Amino acid sequence: MAVAQAVLSAYENALGQFDRAARYIKLEAGMYDILRACKRELTTHFPVRMDDGAIRVFTGYRIQHNLARGPAKGGIRYYPKVNLDEVRALAMWMTWKCAVVNIPFGGAKGGVACDAKSMSLAELERLTRRFTSEISLLLGPERDILAPDMYTNAQVMGWMMDTYSMNKGYSVPGVVTGKPLSIGGSRGRVDATGRGCFYIIMEAARVLDLDLLSSTVSVQGFGNAGISVASRMHELGSKVIAVSDSSGGVINQRGLNIRELIRHKTETGSVVGFPDTESCSPTDVLEIPCDVLIPAAMENQVTGDNAERVRAKLVAECANGPLTLEADDILHEKGVFLLPDILANAGGVVVSYFEWVQNLQELFWKEDHIHQQLREIMSGAFARVYEKAQLLDVDMRTAAMAVAISTVQEATMMRGIFP
Ligand code: NAD
């Protein structure tokens, strides 16, 4: 009987993915160590005054993985279990993601270990402003640019931009993306991650000859990314039959009305209890028979323990790192077509790049233009990765990683080793 392996940390998983792809690339001397290491790691313990007058000390991180191709770019998450290893993995994935879609950024990520859902708006603002000040020595539109991630949103980005600007003495919109429109945000940013994932799913459906109009879809995670991709699939005519969030899941084999489900979640705080549905656990939706499975919640959701029970033809990683290496192997053996995170959820950073460019130019683009540019970049990236997968005869993750590592290696070689 096969013994289930312990689930690796997100960072161990990211390094394992690197090693698999590195076998297919000629790495020059020193490159293996350079590309696996995180360049800068900042940990900060900082006090925040809570509404009841108590002072609590929080721990936060900002990690820059690799800056060979441009300024550091990556989101900030607020989540109780945020830790150094998780942020390292997420920073590394950002480097590869920016390289796969060929935008001129390096990779970074950050986070604060906190339960944002249980904090008041005023507490969140104080935490955000203090954390931004703590990491501001790394930040700047040419140095390191922040963005939203789990449990952070446009409002949090607005506070971050304001805090950095207050300390500078003038407005610096380009230090943060995912801001509200009124302070220099971009049209099309809020739903960019899900929309980009949708474009990649359409490309995959074309090469797999999968008719999305008659397809069934299951989505784990109903936040920014999950809502957007579920909405696009629903609008296209696919049947979204199962959706979950951290409180639970809902199933309706006839298809869920996503617009109504968003309303229900906004009013009640969860998808749970949506009328005419069967209830399930947050992870049951990963095992429901469907054509397209979209993990859009967090890391390590499909592992050696449950991958065998995944019954989808196509898995699109809208979340970062939802599949472990062991799950990759099992799904590959089962013939499941995998769209890896660094390709499938890159739409967010692509439109963040558009926002940054608009901020630097102080000139704003129309939404149609943004959707069209996003689609072009996502389709181009899919084509490059698919071609590499065919050439090397490997899965799409290994191919995407090979494209990304080669791109970052080339930039590093062209710059040379300082001094
Ligand atoms: P979010 O906070 O808006 O939403 C997260 C959702 O996941 C919530 O609905 C939450 O209830 C749900 N969730 C949490 N734990 C769960 C569990 N165990 N089972 C089921 N659902 C669970 O966050 P988001 O910005 O949508 O990010 C989701 C994922 O997408 C993360 O992995 C993030 O790194 C990735 N991502 C986000 C962006 C972006 O632009 N927001 C870009 C790229 C990747």
CSV table of C-alpha atoms in Angstrom, one decimal, residues 132-407:
chain,number,residue,atom,x,y,z
A,132,THR,CA,3.6,50.0,5.1
A,133,SER,CA,5.9,52.3,7.0
A,134,GLU,CA,7.9,49.4,8.3
A,135,ILE,CA,8.6,48.0,4.8
A,136,SER,CA,8.8,51.4,3.1
A,137,LEU,CA,12.6,51.2,3.0
A,138,LEU,CA,12.2,48.6,0.2
A,139,LEU,CA,9.3,50.4,-1.7
A,140,GLY,CA,9.0,52.8,-4.6
A,141,PRO,CA,7.7,52.8,-8.1
A,142,GLU,CA,11.1,51.9,-9.5
A,143,ARG,CA,12.0,49.6,-6.6
A,144,ASP,CA,9.1,47.5,-5.2
A,145,ILE,CA,5.4,47.8,-6.0
A,146,LEU,CA,2.6,46.5,-3.8
A,147,ALA,CA,-0.7,44.9,-4.9
A,148,PRO,CA,-3.7,43.1,-3.3
A,149,ASP,CA,-3.9,39.4,-2.4
A,150,MET,CA,-5.9,37.3,0.0
A,151,TYR,CA,-7.9,39.4,2.4
A,152,THR,CA,-6.6,42.7,1.1
A,153,ASN,CA,-8.4,44.9,-1.4
A,154,ALA,CA,-8.6,48.3,-3.2
A,155,GLN,CA,-9.2,50.1,0.1
A,156,VAL,CA,-6.1,48.6,1.7
A,157,MET,CA,-4.1,49.5,-1.4
A,158,GLY,CA,-5.4,53.1,-1.0
A,159,TRP,CA,-4.1,53.3,2.6
A,160,MET,CA,-0.8,51.9,1.5
A,161,MET,CA,-0.4,54.4,-1.3
A,162,ASP,CA,-1.4,57.3,1.0
A,163,THR,CA,1.0,56.2,3.7
A,164,TYR,CA,3.9,56.0,1.3
A,165,SER,CA,2.9,59.3,-0.2
A,166,MET,CA,2.6,61.1,3.2
A,167,ASN,CA,6.1,60.1,4.1
A,168,LYS,CA,7.4,61.3,0.7
A,169,GLY,CA,5.5,64.6,0.8
A,170,TYR,CA,3.8,64.1,-2.5
A,171,SER,CA,1.5,61.6,-4.3
A,172,VAL,CA,3.2,58.5,-5.5
A,173,PRO,CA,0.4,56.4,-7.2
A,174,GLY,CA,2.9,54.0,-8.9
A,175,VAL,CA,4.1,52.4,-5.7
A,176,VAL,CA,0.8,50.4,-5.4
A,177,THR,CA,-1.5,48.7,-7.9
A,178,GLY,CA,-5.0,47.6,-7.4
A,179,LYS,CA,-5.9,51.0,-6.0
A,180,PRO,CA,-9.4,52.6,-6.2
A,181,LEU,CA,-10.0,54.3,-9.6
A,182,SER,CA,-10.4,57.7,-7.8
A,183,ILE,CA,-6.7,57.7,-6.8
A,184,GLY,CA,-5.1,56.3,-10.0
A,185,GLY,CA,-6.3,52.7,-10.1
A,186,SER,CA,-6.8,51.1,-13.5
A,187,ARG,CA,-10.0,50.1,-15.2
A,188,GLY,CA,-10.2,46.3,-15.4
A,189,ARG,CA,-7.9,45.6,-12.4
A,190,VAL,CA,-10.5,44.3,-10.0
A,191,ASP,CA,-11.4,41.3,-12.2
A,192,ALA,CA,-8.1,41.0,-14.1
A,193,THR,CA,-6.9,37.8,-12.3
A,194,GLY,CA,-10.2,35.9,-13.0
A,195,ARG,CA,-10.5,37.3,-16.5
A,196,GLY,CA,-6.9,36.3,-17.4
A,197,CYS,CA,-7.6,32.8,-16.1
A,198,PHE,CA,-10.8,32.7,-18.2
A,199,TYR,CA,-8.8,33.6,-21.4
A,200,ILE,CA,-6.2,30.9,-20.6
A,201,ILE,CA,-9.0,28.3,-20.1
A,202,MET,CA,-10.5,29.3,-23.5
A,203,GLU,CA,-7.1,28.8,-25.1
A,204,ALA,CA,-6.7,25.4,-23.4
A,205,ALA,CA,-10.3,24.4,-24.4
A,206,ARG,CA,-9.4,25.2,-28.1
A,207,VAL,CA,-6.3,22.9,-28.1
A,208,LEU,CA,-8.2,20.2,-26.2
A,209,ASP,CA,-11.3,20.4,-28.3
A,210,LEU,CA,-13.4,21.0,-25.2
A,211,ASP,CA,-16.7,22.7,-25.7
A,212,LEU,CA,-17.0,25.2,-22.8
A,213,LEU,CA,-20.6,26.0,-23.6
A,214,SER,CA,-21.6,22.5,-22.6
A,215,SER,CA,-19.0,22.2,-19.8
A,216,THR,CA,-19.5,22.0,-16.1
A,217,VAL,CA,-17.2,24.0,-13.7
A,218,SER,CA,-16.3,23.8,-10.0
A,219,VAL,CA,-14.6,26.7,-8.2
A,220,GLN,CA,-12.9,26.6,-4.8
A,221,GLY,CA,-12.6,30.1,-3.2
A,222,PHE,CA,-15.2,32.8,-3.9
A,223,GLY,CA,-13.2,36.0,-3.4
A,224,ASN,CA,-11.7,38.4,-5.9
A,225,ALA,CA,-10.2,35.8,-8.2
A,226,GLY,CA,-12.8,33.1,-7.8
A,227,ILE,CA,-15.8,35.4,-8.3
A,228,SER,CA,-14.4,36.9,-11.4
A,229,VAL,CA,-13.5,33.6,-13.1
A,230,ALA,CA,-16.8,32.0,-12.1
A,231,SER,CA,-18.7,35.0,-13.5
A,232,ARG,CA,-16.9,34.9,-16.9
A,233,MET,CA,-17.5,31.1,-17.2
A,234,HIS,CA,-21.2,31.6,-16.2
A,235,GLU,CA,-21.6,34.5,-18.8
A,236,LEU,CA,-20.1,32.3,-21.5
A,237,GLY,CA,-22.7,29.7,-20.9
A,238,SER,CA,-20.7,27.0,-18.9
A,239,LYS,CA,-22.6,25.5,-16.0
A,240,VAL,CA,-20.9,26.4,-12.7
A,241,ILE,CA,-22.2,23.5,-10.6
A,242,ALA,CA,-20.2,23.9,-7.3
A,243,VAL,CA,-18.6,26.8,-5.5
A,244,SER,CA,-17.0,27.1,-2.0
A,245,ASP,CA,-15.5,29.6,0.4
A,246,SER,CA,-13.8,29.1,3.8
A,247,SER,CA,-17.2,28.5,5.5
A,248,GLY,CA,-18.4,25.8,3.2
A,249,GLY,CA,-19.6,25.0,-0.3
A,250,VAL,CA,-22.8,24.8,-2.4
A,251,ILE,CA,-23.7,22.4,-5.2
A,252,ASN,CA,-26.5,22.6,-7.9
A,253,GLN,CA,-26.1,20.2,-10.8
A,254,ARG,CA,-28.4,22.4,-12.9
A,255,GLY,CA,-25.9,25.3,-12.5
A,256,LEU,CA,-25.6,28.1,-10.0
A,257,ASN,CA,-26.8,31.6,-10.8
A,258,ILE,CA,-23.4,33.4,-10.1
A,259,ARG,CA,-24.9,36.9,-10.1
A,260,GLU,CA,-27.4,35.8,-7.4
A,261,LEU,CA,-24.7,33.9,-5.5
A,262,ILE,CA,-22.5,37.1,-5.4
A,263,ARG,CA,-25.5,39.0,-4.0
A,264,HIS,CA,-26.0,36.2,-1.4
A,265,LYS,CA,-22.3,36.3,-0.4
A,266,THR,CA,-22.3,40.1,-0.1
A,267,GLU,CA,-25.4,40.0,2.2
A,268,THR,CA,-24.5,37.0,4.4
A,269,GLY,CA,-20.7,36.9,4.2
A,270,SER,CA,-20.6,33.4,2.7
A,271,VAL,CA,-21.9,31.2,-0.2
A,272,VAL,CA,-23.4,28.8,2.4
A,273,GLY,CA,-27.2,28.7,2.6
A,274,PHE,CA,-27.7,29.8,-1.0
A,275,PRO,CA,-31.2,28.6,-2.0
A,276,ASP,CA,-31.8,25.4,-4.0
A,277,THR,CA,-28.4,24.0,-3.3
A,278,GLU,CA,-26.9,21.0,-1.6
A,279,SER,CA,-24.3,21.9,1.1
A,280,CYS,CA,-20.7,20.6,1.2
A,281,SER,CA,-17.4,21.3,2.8
A,282,PRO,CA,-14.9,23.9,1.4
A,283,THR,CA,-12.8,21.1,-0.1
A,284,ASP,CA,-15.6,18.8,-1.4
A,285,VAL,CA,-15.9,20.9,-4.6
A,286,LEU,CA,-12.4,19.7,-5.6
A,287,GLU,CA,-13.7,16.2,-5.9
A,288,ILE,CA,-17.0,16.8,-7.7
A,289,PRO,CA,-17.2,15.3,-11.3
A,290,CYS,CA,-16.8,18.3,-13.7
A,291,ASP,CA,-15.0,19.3,-16.9
A,292,VAL,CA,-13.1,22.3,-15.5
A,293,LEU,CA,-11.9,22.6,-11.9
A,294,ILE,CA,-10.7,26.0,-10.7
A,295,PRO,CA,-8.9,26.1,-7.3
A,296,ALA,CA,-9.1,29.8,-6.5
A,297,ALA,CA,-8.5,29.8,-2.7
A,298,MET,CA,-4.9,29.1,-1.5
A,299,GLU,CA,-1.9,26.8,-1.4
A,300,ASN,CA,-1.8,23.0,-0.9
A,301,GLN,CA,-5.4,22.2,-1.6
A,302,VAL,CA,-5.0,19.2,-4.0
A,303,THR,CA,-2.4,16.9,-2.4
A,304,GLY,CA,-1.3,13.2,-2.5
A,305,ASP,CA,-4.3,12.6,-0.3
A,306,ASN,CA,-7.1,13.8,-2.6
A,307,ALA,CA,-5.6,14.1,-6.1
A,308,GLU,CA,-6.8,10.6,-7.0
A,309,ARG,CA,-10.4,11.7,-6.4
A,310,VAL,CA,-10.2,14.8,-8.7
A,311,ARG,CA,-12.6,14.1,-11.6
A,312,ALA,CA,-12.0,17.0,-13.9
A,313,LYS,CA,-10.6,17.1,-17.5
A,314,LEU,CA,-8.9,20.5,-17.0
A,315,VAL,CA,-7.6,22.1,-13.8
A,316,ALA,CA,-6.9,25.8,-13.9
A,317,GLU,CA,-4.8,27.1,-10.9
A,318,CYS,CA,-6.4,30.5,-10.3
A,319,ALA,CA,-4.9,30.4,-6.8
A,320,ASN,CA,-1.1,30.4,-6.2
A,321,GLY,CA,0.3,26.9,-5.4
A,322,PRO,CA,-3.0,25.0,-4.9
A,323,LEU,CA,-1.5,21.7,-6.1
A,324,THR,CA,1.5,19.9,-4.5
A,325,LEU,CA,4.2,18.1,-6.6
A,326,GLU,CA,2.6,14.8,-5.6
A,327,ALA,CA,-0.8,16.0,-6.9
A,328,ASP,CA,0.9,17.1,-10.1
A,329,ASP,CA,2.2,13.6,-10.7
A,330,ILE,CA,-1.2,11.9,-9.9
A,331,LEU,CA,-3.2,14.3,-12.2
A,332,HIS,CA,-0.6,13.9,-15.0
A,333,GLU,CA,-1.0,10.1,-14.8
A,334,LYS,CA,-4.8,10.4,-14.9
A,335,GLY,CA,-4.5,12.5,-18.1
A,336,VAL,CA,-5.8,15.8,-16.5
A,337,PHE,CA,-4.6,18.9,-18.4
A,338,LEU,CA,-3.1,21.3,-15.9
A,339,LEU,CA,-3.0,25.1,-16.3
A,340,PRO,CA,-0.3,26.2,-13.8
A,341,ASP,CA,-0.7,29.2,-11.6
A,342,ILE,CA,2.2,31.2,-13.0
A,343,LEU,CA,0.3,31.1,-16.3
A,344,ALA,CA,-3.4,30.8,-15.3
A,345,ASN,CA,-3.5,33.6,-12.7
A,346,ALA,CA,-1.0,36.0,-14.3
A,347,GLY,CA,-3.8,38.3,-15.5
A,348,GLY,CA,-3.7,40.2,-12.2
A,349,VAL,CA,-0.1,41.2,-12.5
A,350,VAL,CA,-0.5,42.0,-16.2
A,351,VAL,CA,-3.2,44.6,-15.5
A,352,SER,CA,-1.1,45.8,-12.5
A,353,TYR,CA,1.6,46.4,-15.0
A,354,PHE,CA,-0.9,48.4,-17.1
A,355,GLU,CA,-1.8,50.4,-14.0
A,356,TRP,CA,1.8,51.1,-13.2
A,357,VAL,CA,2.4,52.3,-16.8
A,358,GLN,CA,-0.7,54.5,-16.7
A,359,ASN,CA,0.5,56.0,-13.3
A,360,LEU,CA,4.0,56.7,-14.7
A,361,GLN,CA,2.5,58.3,-17.9
A,362,GLU,CA,-0.4,60.0,-16.0
A,363,LEU,CA,-2.6,58.9,-18.9
A,364,PHE,CA,-5.5,56.5,-18.5
A,365,TRP,CA,-6.7,53.8,-20.8
A,366,LYS,CA,-10.2,52.7,-21.7
A,367,GLU,CA,-11.5,49.4,-20.3
A,368,ASP,CA,-11.9,47.8,-23.8
A,369,HIS,CA,-8.2,48.5,-24.5
A,370,ILE,CA,-7.2,46.9,-21.3
A,371,HIS,CA,-9.2,43.7,-21.9
A,372,GLN,CA,-7.8,43.5,-25.4
A,373,GLN,CA,-4.2,44.0,-24.3
A,374,LEU,CA,-4.7,41.5,-21.5
A,375,ARG,CA,-6.1,38.9,-23.9
A,376,GLU,CA,-3.2,39.4,-26.3
A,377,ILE,CA,-0.6,38.9,-23.6
A,378,MET,CA,-2.4,35.9,-22.1
A,379,SER,CA,-2.9,34.2,-25.4
A,380,GLY,CA,0.7,34.8,-26.4
A,381,ALA,CA,1.9,33.3,-23.1
A,382,PHE,CA,-0.3,30.3,-23.5
A,383,ALA,CA,1.1,29.7,-27.0
A,384,ARG,CA,4.7,29.9,-25.8
A,385,VAL,CA,4.1,27.5,-22.9
A,386,TYR,CA,2.1,25.1,-25.0
A,387,GLU,CA,4.7,25.0,-27.7
A,388,LYS,CA,7.4,24.4,-25.0
A,389,ALA,CA,5.3,21.5,-23.5
A,390,GLN,CA,5.1,19.9,-27.0
A,391,LEU,CA,8.8,20.4,-27.7
A,392,LEU,CA,10.0,19.0,-24.4
A,393,ASP,CA,7.1,16.5,-24.1
A,394,VAL,CA,6.4,17.6,-20.5
A,395,ASP,CA,3.3,18.9,-18.6
A,396,MET,CA,2.3,22.6,-18.8
A,397,ARG,CA,3.8,23.4,-15.3
A,398,THR,CA,7.3,22.2,-16.2
A,399,ALA,CA,7.0,23.9,-19.6
A,400,ALA,CA,5.9,27.3,-18.0
A,401,MET,CA,8.7,27.0,-15.5
A,402,ALA,CA,11.2,26.2,-18.2
A,403,VAL,CA,10.1,29.3,-20.2
A,404,ALA,CA,10.3,31.5,-17.1
A,405,ILE,CA,13.7,30.2,-15.8
A,406,SER,CA,15.3,30.6,-19.2
A,407,THR,CA,14.0,34.2,-19.5
